[in-house]
mmCIF file of C-alpha atoms in Angstrom:
data_model
loop_
_atom_site.group_PDB
_atom_site.id
_atom_site.type_symbol
_atom_site.label_atom_id
_atom_site.label_comp_id
_atom_site.label_asym_id
_atom_site.label_seq_id
_atom_site.Cartn_x
_atom_site.Cartn_y
_atom_site.Cartn_z
ATOM 1 C CA MET A 62 -146.916 -57.411 54.671
ATOM 2 C CA SER A 63 -145.083 -58.334 51.475
ATOM 3 C CA HIS A 64 -144.960 -62.009 52.415
ATOM 4 C CA LEU A 65 -148.773 -61.953 52.890
ATOM 5 C CA SER A 66 -149.427 -60.521 49.473
ATOM 6 C CA THR A 67 -147.194 -62.963 47.658
ATOM 7 C CA PRO A 68 -149.466 -66.032 48.013
ATOM 8 C CA ARG A 69 -152.381 -64.020 46.705
ATOM 9 C CA HIS A 70 -150.430 -63.126 43.602
ATOM 10 C CA ARG A 71 -149.412 -66.773 43.140
ATOM 11 C CA MET A 72 -152.978 -67.972 43.534
ATOM 12 C CA THR A 73 -154.116 -65.502 40.915
ATOM 13 C CA ALA A 74 -151.408 -66.643 38.553
ATOM 14 C CA VAL A 75 -152.292 -70.300 39.025
ATOM 15 C CA SER A 76 -156.021 -69.630 38.485
ATOM 16 C CA GLU A 77 -155.313 -67.721 35.310
ATOM 17 C CA ALA A 78 -153.095 -70.514 34.021
ATOM 18 C CA GLU A 79 -155.705 -73.194 34.693
ATOM 19 C CA ALA A 80 -158.627 -71.271 33.178
ATOM 20 C CA PRO A 81 -159.472 -72.594 29.673
ATOM 21 C CA GLY A 82 -158.632 -70.313 26.829
ATOM 22 C CA PRO A 83 -161.030 -69.247 24.064
ATOM 23 C CA GLU A 84 -160.051 -72.191 21.827
ATOM 24 C CA GLU A 85 -160.546 -74.745 24.622
ATOM 25 C CA GLN A 86 -163.921 -73.204 25.532
ATOM 26 C CA SER A 87 -164.950 -73.418 21.886
ATOM 27 C CA GLU A 88 -163.947 -77.105 21.724
ATOM 28 C CA THR A 89 -165.868 -77.858 24.929
ATOM 29 C CA LEU A 90 -169.007 -76.120 23.651
ATOM 30 C CA GLY A 91 -168.658 -77.834 20.275
ATOM 31 C CA GLY A 92 -168.351 -81.240 21.937
ATOM 32 C CA PHE A 93 -171.452 -80.608 24.026
ATOM 33 C CA LEU A 94 -173.477 -79.503 21.011
ATOM 34 C CA LEU A 95 -172.317 -82.591 19.092
ATOM 35 C CA PHE A 96 -173.469 -84.761 22.004
ATOM 36 C CA LEU A 97 -176.894 -83.104 21.928
ATOM 37 C CA VAL A 98 -177.180 -83.668 18.167
ATOM 38 C CA LYS A 99 -176.273 -87.359 18.564
ATOM 39 C CA LEU A 100 -178.743 -87.755 21.444
ATOM 40 C CA ALA A 101 -181.531 -86.111 19.428
ATOM 41 C CA LEU A 102 -180.732 -88.382 16.479
ATOM 42 C CA VAL A 103 -180.910 -91.517 18.655
ATOM 43 C CA VAL A 104 -184.247 -90.416 20.141
ATOM 44 C CA LEU A 105 -185.576 -89.585 16.662
ATOM 45 C CA ILE A 106 -184.613 -93.001 15.287
ATOM 46 C CA PHE A 107 -186.013 -94.812 18.336
ATOM 47 C CA ARG A 108 -189.356 -92.973 18.191
ATOM 48 C CA SER A 109 -189.648 -93.342 14.434
ATOM 49 C CA PHE A 110 -188.776 -97.013 14.068
ATOM 50 C CA VAL A 111 -188.969 -98.789 17.450
ATOM 51 C CA PHE A 112 -191.357 -97.415 20.085
ATOM 52 C CA SER A 113 -193.221 -94.144 20.442
ATOM 53 C CA PRO A 114 -195.368 -92.728 23.275
ATOM 54 C CA PHE A 115 -199.040 -91.814 22.888
ATOM 55 C CA SER A 116 -201.739 -90.605 25.263
ATOM 56 C CA ILE A 117 -205.421 -91.533 25.510
ATOM 57 C CA PRO A 118 -207.574 -88.362 25.423
ATOM 58 C CA SER A 119 -211.069 -89.908 25.495
ATOM 59 C CA GLU A 120 -213.151 -92.840 26.775
ATOM 60 C CA SER A 121 -213.847 -94.477 23.409
ATOM 61 C CA MET A 122 -211.663 -97.475 24.320
ATOM 62 C CA LEU A 123 -213.114 -98.205 27.750
ATOM 63 C CA PRO A 124 -212.902 -100.559 29.520
ATOM 64 C CA ARG A 125 -209.370 -101.481 28.368
ATOM 65 C CA LEU A 126 -207.969 -97.968 27.965
ATOM 66 C CA MET A 127 -208.876 -94.952 30.068
ATOM 67 C CA ASN A 128 -208.621 -91.233 29.524
ATOM 68 C CA GLY A 129 -205.280 -90.336 31.115
ATOM 69 C CA ASP A 130 -203.440 -93.505 30.076
ATOM 70 C CA TYR A 131 -200.035 -93.052 28.462
ATOM 71 C CA LEU A 132 -198.859 -95.948 26.355
ATOM 72 C CA VAL A 133 -196.070 -97.014 24.068
ATOM 73 C CA ALA A 134 -196.720 -98.320 20.580
ATOM 74 C CA ALA A 135 -194.490 -100.665 18.602
ATOM 75 C CA LYS A 136 -193.673 -99.043 15.270
ATOM 76 C CA TRP A 137 -192.382 -102.051 13.286
ATOM 77 C CA PRO A 138 -195.313 -104.543 13.117
ATOM 78 C CA TYR A 139 -197.079 -102.868 10.170
ATOM 79 C CA GLY A 140 -194.091 -101.372 8.369
ATOM 80 C CA TYR A 141 -193.072 -97.749 7.976
ATOM 81 C CA SER A 142 -194.405 -94.761 6.079
ATOM 82 C CA SER A 143 -194.153 -90.998 6.338
ATOM 83 C CA TYR A 144 -196.669 -91.267 9.202
ATOM 84 C CA SER A 145 -194.013 -93.116 11.191
ATOM 85 C CA LEU A 146 -191.872 -89.976 11.267
ATOM 86 C CA PRO A 147 -192.282 -86.876 13.446
ATOM 87 C CA PHE A 148 -194.652 -84.355 11.845
ATOM 88 C CA SER A 149 -195.359 -86.983 9.150
ATOM 89 C CA ALA A 150 -192.272 -85.839 7.268
ATOM 90 C CA PRO A 151 -192.622 -86.993 3.617
ATOM 91 C CA LEU A 152 -189.319 -88.881 3.563
ATOM 92 C CA ILE A 153 -190.609 -92.437 3.053
ATOM 93 C CA PRO A 154 -192.442 -93.146 -0.220
ATOM 94 C CA GLY A 155 -195.514 -95.338 0.354
ATOM 95 C CA ARG A 156 -195.087 -98.041 3.000
ATOM 96 C CA VAL A 157 -191.969 -100.171 3.358
ATOM 97 C CA PHE A 158 -191.744 -103.553 5.127
ATOM 98 C CA ALA A 159 -195.546 -103.479 5.141
ATOM 99 C CA GLY A 160 -197.389 -105.878 7.429
ATOM 100 C CA GLN A 161 -201.114 -106.343 7.897
ATOM 101 C CA PRO A 162 -202.638 -106.122 11.384
ATOM 102 C CA GLU A 163 -204.547 -109.005 12.918
ATOM 103 C CA ARG A 164 -208.170 -108.874 14.009
ATOM 104 C CA GLY A 165 -208.239 -107.750 17.614
ATOM 105 C CA ASP A 166 -205.079 -105.610 17.440
ATOM 106 C CA VAL A 167 -205.307 -102.199 19.123
ATOM 107 C CA VAL A 168 -203.832 -99.861 16.529
ATOM 108 C CA ILE A 169 -202.832 -96.227 16.321
ATOM 109 C CA PHE A 170 -203.411 -94.544 12.987
ATOM 110 C CA LYS A 171 -203.732 -91.151 11.367
ATOM 111 C CA HIS A 172 -207.278 -89.964 10.754
ATOM 112 C CA PRO A 173 -207.951 -90.189 6.998
ATOM 113 C CA ILE A 174 -208.881 -86.495 6.806
ATOM 114 C CA ASP A 175 -207.461 -84.390 9.654
ATOM 115 C CA ARG A 176 -204.378 -86.627 10.214
ATOM 116 C CA THR A 177 -204.678 -86.621 14.007
ATOM 117 C CA ASP A 178 -203.748 -89.754 15.957
ATOM 118 C CA TYR A 179 -206.624 -92.150 16.706
ATOM 119 C CA ILE A 180 -206.655 -95.473 18.543
ATOM 120 C CA LYS A 181 -209.178 -98.260 17.878
ATOM 121 C CA ARG A 182 -209.427 -102.035 17.689
ATOM 122 C CA VAL A 183 -209.160 -103.836 14.341
ATOM 123 C CA ILE A 184 -212.354 -105.793 13.613
ATOM 124 C CA GLY A 185 -212.377 -106.338 9.856
ATOM 125 C CA LEU A 186 -209.599 -107.012 7.335
ATOM 126 C CA PRO A 187 -209.735 -106.699 3.531
ATOM 127 C CA GLY A 188 -212.448 -108.983 2.137
ATOM 128 C CA ASP A 189 -214.308 -109.307 5.453
ATOM 129 C CA THR A 190 -218.005 -108.499 5.672
ATOM 130 C CA VAL A 191 -218.854 -106.526 8.816
ATOM 131 C CA THR A 192 -222.419 -106.217 10.096
ATOM 132 C CA MET A 193 -224.101 -105.127 13.313
ATOM 133 C CA ARG A 194 -227.685 -106.004 14.266
ATOM 134 C CA ASN A 195 -229.159 -104.798 17.582
ATOM 135 C CA GLY A 196 -225.655 -104.337 18.965
ATOM 136 C CA GLN A 197 -224.518 -107.825 17.950
ATOM 137 C CA LEU A 198 -221.389 -107.906 15.785
ATOM 138 C CA PHE A 199 -221.309 -110.258 12.785
ATOM 139 C CA LEU A 200 -218.155 -111.111 10.864
ATOM 140 C CA ASN A 201 -218.523 -112.775 7.479
ATOM 141 C CA GLY A 202 -222.120 -113.685 8.319
ATOM 142 C CA ASP A 203 -221.326 -115.341 11.668
ATOM 143 C CA ALA A 204 -222.155 -113.779 15.033
ATOM 144 C CA VAL A 205 -219.080 -112.887 17.094
ATOM 145 C CA ALA A 206 -219.487 -114.601 20.451
ATOM 146 C CA LYS A 207 -220.668 -112.082 23.051
ATOM 147 C CA GLN A 208 -220.981 -112.972 26.733
ATOM 148 C CA ARG A 209 -222.262 -110.819 29.591
ATOM 149 C CA ILE A 210 -219.683 -110.648 32.373
ATOM 150 C CA ASP A 211 -219.318 -108.660 35.605
ATOM 151 C CA ASP A 212 -219.961 -104.921 35.482
ATOM 152 C CA PHE A 213 -217.148 -102.499 34.792
ATOM 153 C CA VAL A 214 -216.754 -100.025 37.667
ATOM 154 C CA ILE A 215 -214.548 -96.962 37.391
ATOM 155 C CA PRO A 216 -213.948 -94.181 39.966
ATOM 156 C CA LEU A 217 -215.103 -90.729 38.918
ATOM 157 C CA SER A 218 -212.276 -88.215 38.531
ATOM 158 C CA PRO A 219 -211.312 -85.158 36.461
ATOM 159 C CA ASN A 220 -210.414 -87.599 33.652
ATOM 160 C CA THR A 221 -213.491 -89.814 34.044
ATOM 161 C CA ASP A 222 -217.149 -88.810 33.950
ATOM 162 C CA CYS A 223 -220.217 -91.053 33.985
ATOM 163 C CA ALA A 224 -221.704 -91.305 30.493
ATOM 164 C CA TRP A 225 -225.413 -91.732 29.802
ATOM 165 C CA GLY A 226 -225.159 -95.514 29.769
ATOM 166 C CA GLY A 227 -223.631 -95.759 33.233
ATOM 167 C CA VAL A 228 -225.006 -95.728 36.770
ATOM 168 C CA ARG A 229 -223.477 -93.183 39.137
ATOM 169 C CA GLU A 230 -223.133 -94.503 42.685
ATOM 170 C CA ALA A 231 -221.198 -94.064 45.918
ATOM 171 C CA ASP A 232 -217.974 -96.003 46.164
ATOM 172 C CA GLY A 233 -218.200 -96.614 49.920
ATOM 173 C CA GLU A 234 -215.159 -94.442 50.640
ATOM 174 C CA GLY A 235 -216.694 -91.010 50.338
ATOM 175 C CA GLY A 236 -216.299 -90.778 46.589
ATOM 176 C CA GLU A 237 -218.310 -91.716 43.514
ATOM 177 C CA GLN A 238 -217.950 -94.309 40.804
ATOM 178 C CA CYS A 239 -219.667 -95.264 37.569
ATOM 179 C CA ARG A 240 -220.971 -98.744 36.730
ATOM 180 C CA TYR A 241 -221.334 -100.027 33.138
ATOM 181 C CA ALA A 242 -222.626 -103.242 31.600
ATOM 182 C CA ARG A 243 -219.613 -105.190 30.291
ATOM 183 C CA PHE A 244 -219.386 -107.997 27.741
ATOM 184 C CA ARG A 245 -216.656 -110.258 26.417
ATOM 185 C CA GLU A 246 -216.384 -110.669 22.636
ATOM 186 C CA THR A 247 -214.421 -113.558 21.159
ATOM 187 C CA LEU A 248 -213.299 -113.428 17.537
ATOM 188 C CA PRO A 249 -213.219 -116.533 15.308
ATOM 189 C CA SER A 250 -209.468 -116.781 15.951
ATOM 190 C CA GLY A 251 -210.149 -117.210 19.662
ATOM 191 C CA ARG A 252 -208.852 -113.769 20.567
ATOM 192 C CA SER A 253 -211.085 -112.032 23.105
ATOM 193 C CA TYR A 254 -211.487 -108.592 24.657
ATOM 194 C CA THR A 255 -214.117 -106.729 26.682
ATOM 195 C CA VAL A 256 -216.557 -104.073 25.465
ATOM 196 C CA LEU A 257 -219.156 -101.757 26.975
ATOM 197 C CA ASP A 258 -222.737 -101.615 25.725
ATOM 198 C CA PHE A 259 -224.957 -98.746 26.907
ATOM 199 C CA GLY A 260 -228.141 -99.935 25.253
ATOM 200 C CA THR A 261 -229.957 -99.300 21.968
ATOM 201 C CA THR A 262 -228.352 -96.656 19.722
ATOM 202 C CA PRO A 263 -228.490 -95.909 15.969
ATOM 203 C CA GLN A 264 -224.999 -97.344 15.463
ATOM 204 C CA ASP A 265 -226.161 -100.723 16.819
ATOM 205 C CA ASP A 266 -227.382 -101.466 13.285
ATOM 206 C CA TYR A 267 -224.784 -101.202 10.534
ATOM 207 C CA GLY A 268 -223.920 -102.768 7.210
ATOM 208 C CA PRO A 269 -223.289 -105.244 5.819
ATOM 209 C CA THR A 270 -220.084 -103.671 4.512
ATOM 210 C CA ILE A 271 -217.285 -105.464 2.665
ATOM 211 C CA VAL A 272 -213.882 -104.132 3.693
ATOM 212 C CA PRO A 273 -211.996 -103.043 0.531
ATOM 213 C CA GLN A 274 -208.415 -104.031 -0.190
ATOM 214 C CA GLY A 275 -205.845 -101.809 1.489
ATOM 215 C CA THR A 276 -208.168 -100.776 4.322
ATOM 216 C CA ILE A 277 -209.258 -101.972 7.761
ATOM 217 C CA PHE A 278 -212.503 -101.712 9.730
ATOM 218 C CA VAL A 279 -211.945 -100.441 13.278
ATOM 219 C CA MET A 280 -214.207 -100.023 16.295
ATOM 220 C CA GLY A 281 -213.906 -98.605 19.805
ATOM 221 C CA ASP A 282 -214.442 -100.987 22.708
ATOM 222 C CA ASN A 283 -216.849 -98.443 24.199
ATOM 223 C CA ARG A 284 -219.314 -99.307 21.458
ATOM 224 C CA ASP A 285 -221.882 -96.578 22.048
ATOM 225 C CA ASN A 286 -219.330 -93.844 22.665
ATOM 226 C CA SER A 287 -216.935 -94.248 19.750
ATOM 227 C CA GLN A 288 -216.657 -92.473 16.410
ATOM 228 C CA ASP A 289 -215.199 -95.323 14.366
ATOM 229 C CA SER A 290 -215.568 -97.092 11.000
ATOM 230 C CA ARG A 291 -219.354 -97.188 11.395
ATOM 231 C CA PHE A 292 -219.324 -93.427 10.776
ATOM 232 C CA PRO A 293 -218.214 -91.598 7.603
ATOM 233 C CA ALA A 294 -214.789 -89.998 7.877
ATOM 234 C CA MET A 295 -214.991 -86.365 8.890
ATOM 235 C CA PRO A 296 -212.612 -84.053 10.786
ATOM 236 C CA GLY A 297 -212.849 -84.637 14.514
ATOM 237 C CA GLY A 298 -215.464 -87.367 14.021
ATOM 238 C CA GLY A 299 -215.866 -90.747 12.359
ATOM 239 C CA VAL A 300 -212.919 -92.415 10.669
ATOM 240 C CA GLY A 301 -214.643 -94.506 7.991
ATOM 241 C CA LEU A 302 -212.638 -97.360 6.502
ATOM 242 C CA VAL A 303 -209.021 -96.677 7.449
ATOM 243 C CA PRO A 304 -206.300 -96.982 4.764
ATOM 244 C CA GLN A 305 -203.577 -99.316 5.977
ATOM 245 C CA GLU A 306 -200.985 -96.789 4.874
ATOM 246 C CA ASN A 307 -202.274 -94.577 7.726
ATOM 247 C CA LEU A 308 -201.201 -97.091 10.380
ATOM 248 C CA VAL A 309 -198.670 -95.720 12.860
ATOM 249 C CA GLY A 310 -198.147 -98.600 15.271
ATOM 250 C CA ARG A 311 -199.572 -101.298 17.522
ATOM 251 C CA ALA A 312 -200.386 -100.367 21.124
ATOM 252 C CA SER A 313 -198.088 -102.414 23.364
ATOM 253 C CA ALA A 314 -198.179 -101.385 27.030
ATOM 254 C CA ILE A 315 -199.378 -98.709 29.444
ATOM 255 C CA MET A 316 -196.384 -96.861 30.834
ATOM 256 C CA TRP A 317 -198.266 -94.323 32.993
ATOM 257 C CA SER A 318 -201.841 -93.541 34.008
ATOM 258 C CA THR A 319 -203.362 -90.615 35.872
ATOM 259 C CA ASP A 320 -206.887 -89.748 36.957
ATOM 260 C CA GLY A 321 -206.265 -86.078 36.155
ATOM 261 C CA SER A 322 -206.304 -84.770 39.726
ATOM 262 C CA ALA A 323 -202.594 -83.881 39.849
ATOM 263 C CA GLU A 324 -201.471 -80.260 40.108
ATOM 264 C CA TRP A 325 -198.070 -79.151 38.838
ATOM 265 C CA LEU A 326 -197.393 -76.941 41.869
ATOM 266 C CA LEU A 327 -198.217 -79.756 44.309
ATOM 267 C CA PRO A 328 -195.670 -82.523 43.570
ATOM 268 C CA TRP A 329 -197.220 -85.067 45.967
ATOM 269 C CA THR A 330 -200.399 -85.060 43.868
ATOM 270 C CA TRP A 331 -198.391 -86.496 40.969
ATOM 271 C CA PHE A 332 -198.295 -89.724 42.966
ATOM 272 C CA THR A 333 -201.774 -89.670 44.510
ATOM 273 C CA ALA A 334 -203.280 -89.143 41.029
ATOM 274 C CA ALA A 335 -201.460 -92.129 39.523
ATOM 275 C CA ARG A 336 -203.410 -95.278 38.713
ATOM 276 C CA TRP A 337 -200.581 -97.520 39.891
ATOM 277 C CA SER A 338 -202.335 -100.806 39.147
ATOM 278 C CA ARG A 339 -202.485 -99.963 35.425
ATOM 279 C CA ILE A 340 -198.835 -99.065 34.906
ATOM 280 C CA GLY A 341 -196.994 -101.782 33.000
ATOM 281 C CA ASP A 342 -200.148 -103.506 31.710
ATOM 282 C CA GLY A 343 -199.660 -105.100 28.312
ATOM 283 C CA LEU A 344 -202.119 -104.679 25.469
#
């Protein structure tokens, strides 16, 4: 019996010898915490100065951006300010390495009043005169070329309804879709993009307004469903003329898109809800 108990004693002794002591456990925990601090610092720097993720919560930028799109924005094109930092930490005075956006850029900025993130397209730069007449955009007195193209059709989903300007119809596969009139606008620089036009609305007539220095004039591509620079700045509503110091970044690419039908407790729906054809699209 004694020779059977001996190995057990030896095993216990070996285990006790190999177990880390209090000092070694403290060093291991300290090293892990230091790793976490370094990782958090790298992520903070990357999100503040390189790229940062944003989500699209509305349909004001249809047809290019949909509710449920998740995109990354480049942080360096327009310089850095406190708005570049998490929680808008007041660590950067003014704007450093400032750069002005180009007409046609899709920009993310802080609302001039409530400081929430908004996304719109830059239409007017300082000194530009912006006018709209019967839904036709004029820039510095010249009409921006506007061409009717094929309709924009989007499947209905939890993230996508059919607004008043659209036509609800069957999609031929047992579901429903919404059809909108779509147009292509081409700026004087030759840069073009597509917009939706629902019909006659009060905001179809605006201006003329001269864009002051230090600001930009922005519009949503969904022209009749966008609270943009045509509306006075107010919390949760129009943005007015946007100070360039409020710029956060330039939208770069869609990294994920979902129609909103996914359920957390049903993992396979994470994939069936994805809009795979949109993922990776550049802006």
